[in-house]
């Protein structure tokens, strides 16, 4: 296996460079739930064309970008944040990074301009794997797992370079992968 780590809560799943599934091409996914029954995560580097105000009308001034979290339940909205001190709620998935929380309190904070884009990220849908599905994909070398990343990576708006950045951060063994072309036929 190309990954030295197994998927776990708070780790990143980084797609292998030639994964052709359009949902996960050069994807970086934050794992927010990992149990025997399955795994849930959110793609950090696929921004949609929507803003939060487009999907939640009562937040008419909310110009936060909305990311494509994954192909499951794309009629749902989710968020990860690093402002527990303001929201006072959420499940800690990695040091200082929380999933979900009190949405009513969050709406008040958004409407009063008390939350910034570098503190929170919104997603439509999520990425999910059944009981043995992710384990099978790991054996097929579909994913590289990382637990070595700065929390800023999760809230980065630079989705174009995020995949490359986290690959390089894995160290010399993986750094050369960051230069692979998106289309192997161009090599």
PDB file of C-alpha atoms in Angstrom:
ATOM      1  CA  UNK A   1       0.000   0.000   0.000  1.00  0.00           C
ATOM      2  CA  UNK A   2       1.211   3.490  -0.765  1.00  0.00           C
ATOM      3  CA  UNK A   3      -0.232   4.939   2.447  1.00  0.00           C
ATOM      4  CA  UNK A   4       1.668   4.343   5.674  1.00  0.00           C
ATOM      5  CA  UNK A   5      -1.417   5.277   7.756  1.00  0.00           C
ATOM      6  CA  UNK A   6      -4.959   3.989   8.030  1.00  0.00           C
ATOM      7  CA  UNK A   7      -7.933   6.371   7.782  1.00  0.00           C
ATOM      8  CA  UNK A   8      -9.004   7.769  11.130  1.00  0.00           C
ATOM      9  CA  UNK A   9     -10.930  10.668  12.633  1.00  0.00           C
ATOM     10  CA  UNK A  10      -9.299  14.008  11.825  1.00  0.00           C
ATOM     11  CA  UNK A  11      -6.935  12.682   9.181  1.00  0.00           C
ATOM     12  CA  UNK A  12      -6.854  13.689   5.529  1.00  0.00           C
ATOM     13  CA  UNK A  13      -7.567  11.377   2.623  1.00  0.00           C
ATOM     14  CA  UNK A  14      -5.589  12.467  -0.431  1.00  0.00           C
ATOM     15  CA  UNK A  15      -6.611  10.945  -3.753  1.00  0.00           C
ATOM     16  CA  UNK A  16      -3.969   9.243  -5.839  1.00  0.00           C
ATOM     17  CA  UNK A  17      -2.861  11.447  -8.739  1.00  0.00           C
ATOM     18  CA  UNK A  18      -4.657   9.615 -11.557  1.00  0.00           C
ATOM     19  CA  UNK A  19      -8.008   8.889  -9.893  1.00  0.00           C
ATOM     20  CA  UNK A  20     -10.459   9.558 -12.708  1.00  0.00           C
ATOM     21  CA  UNK A  21     -13.680   9.648 -10.661  1.00  0.00           C
ATOM     22  CA  UNK A  22     -14.764  13.277 -11.230  1.00  0.00           C
ATOM     23  CA  UNK A  23     -16.072  13.482  -7.657  1.00  0.00           C
ATOM     24  CA  UNK A  24     -12.648  12.764  -6.198  1.00  0.00           C
ATOM     25  CA  UNK A  25     -10.126  13.902  -8.818  1.00  0.00           C
ATOM     26  CA  UNK A  26      -7.176  15.383  -6.880  1.00  0.00           C
ATOM     27  CA  UNK A  27      -9.394  15.550  -3.797  1.00  0.00           C
ATOM     28  CA  UNK A  28      -8.306  16.293  -0.237  1.00  0.00           C
ATOM     29  CA  UNK A  29     -10.891  15.026   2.256  1.00  0.00           C
ATOM     30  CA  UNK A  30     -11.110  15.737   5.982  1.00  0.00           C
ATOM     31  CA  UNK A  31     -12.366  12.619   7.805  1.00  0.00           C
ATOM     32  CA  UNK A  32     -15.019  13.733  10.303  1.00  0.00           C
ATOM     33  CA  UNK A  33     -16.362  10.323  11.327  1.00  0.00           C
ATOM     34  CA  UNK A  34     -14.660   6.933  11.117  1.00  0.00           C
ATOM     35  CA  UNK A  35     -16.217   3.881  12.679  1.00  0.00           C
ATOM     36  CA  UNK A  36     -16.560   0.205  11.870  1.00  0.00           C
ATOM     37  CA  UNK A  37     -19.873   0.912  10.058  1.00  0.00           C
ATOM     38  CA  UNK A  38     -18.325   3.481   7.744  1.00  0.00           C
ATOM     39  CA  UNK A  39     -16.556   6.774   7.187  1.00  0.00           C
ATOM     40  CA  UNK A  40     -17.724  10.344   6.539  1.00  0.00           C
ATOM     41  CA  UNK A  41     -15.642  13.246   5.291  1.00  0.00           C
ATOM     42  CA  UNK A  42     -15.721  16.478   3.302  1.00  0.00           C
ATOM     43  CA  UNK A  43     -13.770  17.420   0.169  1.00  0.00           C
ATOM     44  CA  UNK A  44     -11.795  20.536   1.081  1.00  0.00           C
ATOM     45  CA  UNK A  45     -10.731  21.613  -2.396  1.00  0.00           C
ATOM     46  CA  UNK A  46     -13.824  21.564  -4.618  1.00  0.00           C
ATOM     47  CA  UNK A  47     -15.533  24.934  -4.376  1.00  0.00           C
ATOM     48  CA  UNK A  48     -18.992  25.138  -5.928  1.00  0.00           C
ATOM     49  CA  UNK A  49     -20.360  28.223  -7.668  1.00  0.00           C
ATOM     50  CA  UNK A  50     -22.750  28.782  -4.758  1.00  0.00           C
ATOM     51  CA  UNK A  51     -22.484  31.138  -1.821  1.00  0.00           C
ATOM     52  CA  UNK A  52     -24.075  30.421   1.544  1.00  0.00           C
ATOM     53  CA  UNK A  53     -26.739  33.091   0.902  1.00  0.00           C
ATOM     54  CA  UNK A  54     -27.790  31.113  -2.203  1.00  0.00           C
ATOM     55  CA  UNK A  55     -28.675  28.029  -0.166  1.00  0.00           C
ATOM     56  CA  UNK A  56     -29.916  29.660   3.052  1.00  0.00           C
ATOM     57  CA  UNK A  57     -32.089  32.644   2.138  1.00  0.00           C
ATOM     58  CA  UNK A  58     -32.281  34.049   5.692  1.00  0.00           C
ATOM     59  CA  UNK A  59     -28.528  34.646   5.472  1.00  0.00           C
ATOM     60  CA  UNK A  60     -28.909  37.227   2.690  1.00  0.00           C
ATOM     61  CA  UNK A  61     -25.493  38.824   3.307  1.00  0.00           C
ATOM     62  CA  UNK A  62     -23.522  35.588   3.785  1.00  0.00           C
ATOM     63  CA  UNK A  63     -20.943  35.564   0.995  1.00  0.00           C
ATOM     64  CA  UNK A  64     -19.173  32.448   2.284  1.00  0.00           C
ATOM     65  CA  UNK A  65     -18.232  30.029  -0.511  1.00  0.00           C
ATOM     66  CA  UNK A  66     -19.938  26.640  -0.400  1.00  0.00           C
ATOM     67  CA  UNK A  67     -17.787  23.614  -1.203  1.00  0.00           C
ATOM     68  CA  UNK A  68     -18.840  20.313  -2.732  1.00  0.00           C
ATOM     69  CA  UNK A  69     -18.392  18.010   0.259  1.00  0.00           C
ATOM     70  CA  UNK A  70     -19.058  14.883  -1.765  1.00  0.00           C
ATOM     71  CA  UNK A  71     -21.648  13.051  -3.818  1.00  0.00           C
ATOM     72  CA  UNK A  72     -23.789  11.818  -0.886  1.00  0.00           C
ATOM     73  CA  UNK A  73     -26.957  13.724   0.125  1.00  0.00           C
ATOM     74  CA  UNK A  74     -26.194  16.819  -1.950  1.00  0.00           C
ATOM     75  CA  UNK A  75     -29.355  18.434  -0.599  1.00  0.00           C
ATOM     76  CA  UNK A  76     -27.755  18.861   2.847  1.00  0.00           C
ATOM     77  CA  UNK A  77     -25.456  21.567   4.208  1.00  0.00           C
ATOM     78  CA  UNK A  78     -22.618  20.896   6.652  1.00  0.00           C
ATOM     79  CA  UNK A  79     -19.804  22.918   8.159  1.00  0.00           C
ATOM     80  CA  UNK A  80     -16.451  22.559   9.855  1.00  0.00           C
ATOM     81  CA  UNK A  81     -15.016  25.361  11.947  1.00  0.00           C
ATOM     82  CA  UNK A  82     -12.276  26.426  14.299  1.00  0.00           C
ATOM     83  CA  UNK A  83     -14.284  28.902  16.344  1.00  0.00           C
ATOM     84  CA  UNK A  84     -15.672  26.765  19.148  1.00  0.00           C
ATOM     85  CA  UNK A  85     -15.211  29.759  21.464  1.00  0.00           C
ATOM     86  CA  UNK A  86     -17.848  31.651  19.417  1.00  0.00           C
ATOM     87  CA  UNK A  87     -20.259  28.846  18.456  1.00  0.00           C
ATOM     88  CA  UNK A  88     -19.864  26.897  21.692  1.00  0.00           C
ATOM     89  CA  UNK A  89     -20.703  23.628  19.980  1.00  0.00           C
ATOM     90  CA  UNK A  90     -19.427  21.009  17.538  1.00  0.00           C
ATOM     91  CA  UNK A  91     -17.648  17.674  17.542  1.00  0.00           C
ATOM     92  CA  UNK A  92     -13.866  18.010  17.681  1.00  0.00           C
ATOM     93  CA  UNK A  93     -12.453  15.958  14.799  1.00  0.00           C
ATOM     94  CA  UNK A  94      -8.848  17.170  14.972  1.00  0.00           C
ATOM     95  CA  UNK A  95      -7.017  19.513  17.321  1.00  0.00           C
ATOM     96  CA  UNK A  96      -8.967  22.778  17.152  1.00  0.00           C
ATOM     97  CA  UNK A  97     -11.163  21.655  14.212  1.00  0.00           C
ATOM     98  CA  UNK A  98     -14.856  20.987  14.801  1.00  0.00           C
ATOM     99  CA  UNK A  99     -17.648  19.472  12.728  1.00  0.00           C
ATOM    100  CA  UNK A 100     -21.115  20.979  13.022  1.00  0.00           C
ATOM    101  CA  UNK A 101     -22.618  22.770  15.959  1.00  0.00           C
ATOM    102  CA  UNK A 102     -25.528  24.994  16.898  1.00  0.00           C
ATOM    103  CA  UNK A 103     -26.712  26.308  13.540  1.00  0.00           C
ATOM    104  CA  UNK A 104     -29.078  28.889  15.074  1.00  0.00           C
ATOM    105  CA  UNK A 105     -26.186  30.411  17.035  1.00  0.00           C
ATOM    106  CA  UNK A 106     -24.065  30.304  13.892  1.00  0.00           C
ATOM    107  CA  UNK A 107     -26.693  32.219  11.899  1.00  0.00           C
ATOM    108  CA  UNK A 108     -26.655  35.010  14.517  1.00  0.00           C
ATOM    109  CA  UNK A 109     -22.846  35.153  14.331  1.00  0.00           C
ATOM    110  CA  UNK A 110     -22.918  35.273  10.522  1.00  0.00           C
ATOM    111  CA  UNK A 111     -25.558  38.005  10.430  1.00  0.00           C
ATOM    112  CA  UNK A 112     -23.497  40.098  12.864  1.00  0.00           C
ATOM    113  CA  UNK A 113     -20.305  39.576  10.809  1.00  0.00           C
ATOM    114  CA  UNK A 114     -18.663  37.805  13.757  1.00  0.00           C
ATOM    115  CA  UNK A 115     -17.349  34.847  11.715  1.00  0.00           C
ATOM    116  CA  UNK A 116     -14.740  35.036   8.967  1.00  0.00           C
ATOM    117  CA  UNK A 117     -14.032  32.737   6.007  1.00  0.00           C
ATOM    118  CA  UNK A 118     -10.788  31.502   7.548  1.00  0.00           C
ATOM    119  CA  UNK A 119     -12.721  30.199  10.594  1.00  0.00           C
ATOM    120  CA  UNK A 120     -15.397  28.134   8.867  1.00  0.00           C
ATOM    121  CA  UNK A 121     -16.062  26.137   5.714  1.00  0.00           C
ATOM    122  CA  UNK A 122     -19.475  25.126   4.357  1.00  0.00           C
ATOM    123  CA  UNK A 123     -20.261  22.047   2.270  1.00  0.00           C
ATOM    124  CA  UNK A 124     -23.123  20.715   0.192  1.00  0.00           C
ATOM    125  CA  UNK A 125     -23.251  16.951   0.554  1.00  0.00           C
ATOM    126  CA  UNK A 126     -20.559  14.736   1.975  1.00  0.00           C
ATOM    127  CA  UNK A 127     -18.282  11.853   1.094  1.00  0.00           C
ATOM    128  CA  UNK A 128     -19.211   8.530   2.607  1.00  0.00           C
ATOM    129  CA  UNK A 129     -17.944   4.971   2.569  1.00  0.00           C
ATOM    130  CA  UNK A 130     -19.721   1.829   3.759  1.00  0.00           C
ATOM    131  CA  UNK A 131     -18.360  -0.741   6.169  1.00  0.00           C
ATOM    132  CA  UNK A 132     -15.567  -2.287   4.025  1.00  0.00           C
ATOM    133  CA  UNK A 133     -15.569   0.162   1.097  1.00  0.00           C
ATOM    134  CA  UNK A 134     -12.771   2.495   2.234  1.00  0.00           C
ATOM    135  CA  UNK A 135     -10.638  -0.443   3.382  1.00  0.00           C
ATOM    136  CA  UNK A 136     -10.943  -1.916  -0.140  1.00  0.00           C
ATOM    137  CA  UNK A 137     -10.042   1.438  -1.745  1.00  0.00           C
ATOM    138  CA  UNK A 138      -6.995   1.708   0.536  1.00  0.00           C
ATOM    139  CA  UNK A 139      -5.786  -1.719  -0.676  1.00  0.00           C
ATOM    140  CA  UNK A 140      -6.240  -0.473  -4.258  1.00  0.00           C
ATOM    141  CA  UNK A 141      -4.001   2.540  -3.423  1.00  0.00           C
ATOM    142  CA  UNK A 142      -6.774   5.028  -4.159  1.00  0.00           C
ATOM    143  CA  UNK A 143      -5.967   7.126  -1.072  1.00  0.00           C
ATOM    144  CA  UNK A 144      -2.958   8.360   0.842  1.00  0.00           C
ATOM    145  CA  UNK A 145      -3.690   9.209   4.483  1.00  0.00           C
ATOM    146  CA  UNK A 146      -2.069  12.142   6.270  1.00  0.00           C
ATOM    147  CA  UNK A 147      -2.079  13.234   9.886  1.00  0.00           C
ATOM    148  CA  UNK A 148       0.665  15.805   9.283  1.00  0.00           C
ATOM    149  CA  UNK A 149      -1.044  19.053   8.368  1.00  0.00           C
ATOM    150  CA  UNK A 150      -1.603  22.514   9.791  1.00  0.00           C
ATOM    151  CA  UNK A 151      -5.255  23.409  10.574  1.00  0.00           C
ATOM    152  CA  UNK A 152      -4.964  26.281   8.059  1.00  0.00           C
ATOM    153  CA  UNK A 153      -5.028  23.624   5.315  1.00  0.00           C
ATOM    154  CA  UNK A 154      -8.628  22.766   6.193  1.00  0.00           C
ATOM    155  CA  UNK A 155      -9.749  26.381   5.846  1.00  0.00           C
ATOM    156  CA  UNK A 156      -7.622  27.260   2.822  1.00  0.00           C
ATOM    157  CA  UNK A 157      -9.406  28.950  -0.070  1.00  0.00           C
ATOM    158  CA  UNK A 158      -6.592  27.953  -2.436  1.00  0.00           C
ATOM    159  CA  UNK A 159      -8.276  24.811  -3.714  1.00  0.00           C
ATOM    160  CA  UNK A 160      -6.165  24.765  -6.905  1.00  0.00           C
ATOM    161  CA  UNK A 161      -2.941  24.042  -5.002  1.00  0.00           C
ATOM    162  CA  UNK A 162      -4.273  22.292  -1.896  1.00  0.00           C
ATOM    163  CA  UNK A 163      -3.823  18.736  -3.229  1.00  0.00           C
ATOM    164  CA  UNK A 164      -0.245  19.514  -4.295  1.00  0.00           C
ATOM    165  CA  UNK A 165       0.520  21.222  -0.972  1.00  0.00           C
ATOM    166  CA  UNK A 166      -0.609  18.292   1.195  1.00  0.00           C
ATOM    167  CA  UNK A 167       1.246  15.787  -1.021  1.00  0.00           C
ATOM    168  CA  UNK A 168       4.487  17.760  -0.667  1.00  0.00           C
ATOM    169  CA  UNK A 169       3.902  18.007   3.094  1.00  0.00           C
ATOM    170  CA  UNK A 170       4.009  14.178   3.285  1.00  0.00           C
ATOM    171  CA  UNK A 171       7.753  14.326   2.699  1.00  0.00           C
ATOM    172  CA  UNK A 172      10.299  13.243   0.087  1.00  0.00           C
ATOM    173  CA  UNK A 173       8.758   9.794  -0.447  1.00  0.00           C
ATOM    174  CA  UNK A 174       5.633  11.434  -1.914  1.00  0.00           C
ATOM    175  CA  UNK A 175       6.805  14.891  -3.057  1.00  0.00           C
ATOM    176  CA  UNK A 176       7.549  13.763  -6.621  1.00  0.00           C
ATOM    177  CA  UNK A 177       3.885  12.721  -6.998  1.00  0.00           C
ATOM    178  CA  UNK A 178       2.858  16.382  -6.750  1.00  0.00           C
ATOM    179  CA  UNK A 179       4.385  16.993 -10.186  1.00  0.00           C
ATOM    180  CA  UNK A 180       2.458  14.244 -11.977  1.00  0.00           C
ATOM    181  CA  UNK A 181       0.213  15.647 -14.727  1.00  0.00           C
ATOM    182  CA  UNK A 182      -3.544  15.466 -14.156  1.00  0.00           C
ATOM    183  CA  UNK A 183      -3.883  13.466 -17.363  1.00  0.00           C
ATOM    184  CA  UNK A 184      -1.309  10.627 -17.559  1.00  0.00           C
ATOM    185  CA  UNK A 185      -1.682  10.598 -21.364  1.00  0.00           C
ATOM    186  CA  UNK A 186       0.099  13.966 -21.405  1.00  0.00           C
ATOM    187  CA  UNK A 187       3.238  12.401 -19.989  1.00  0.00           C
TER     188      UNK A 187
END
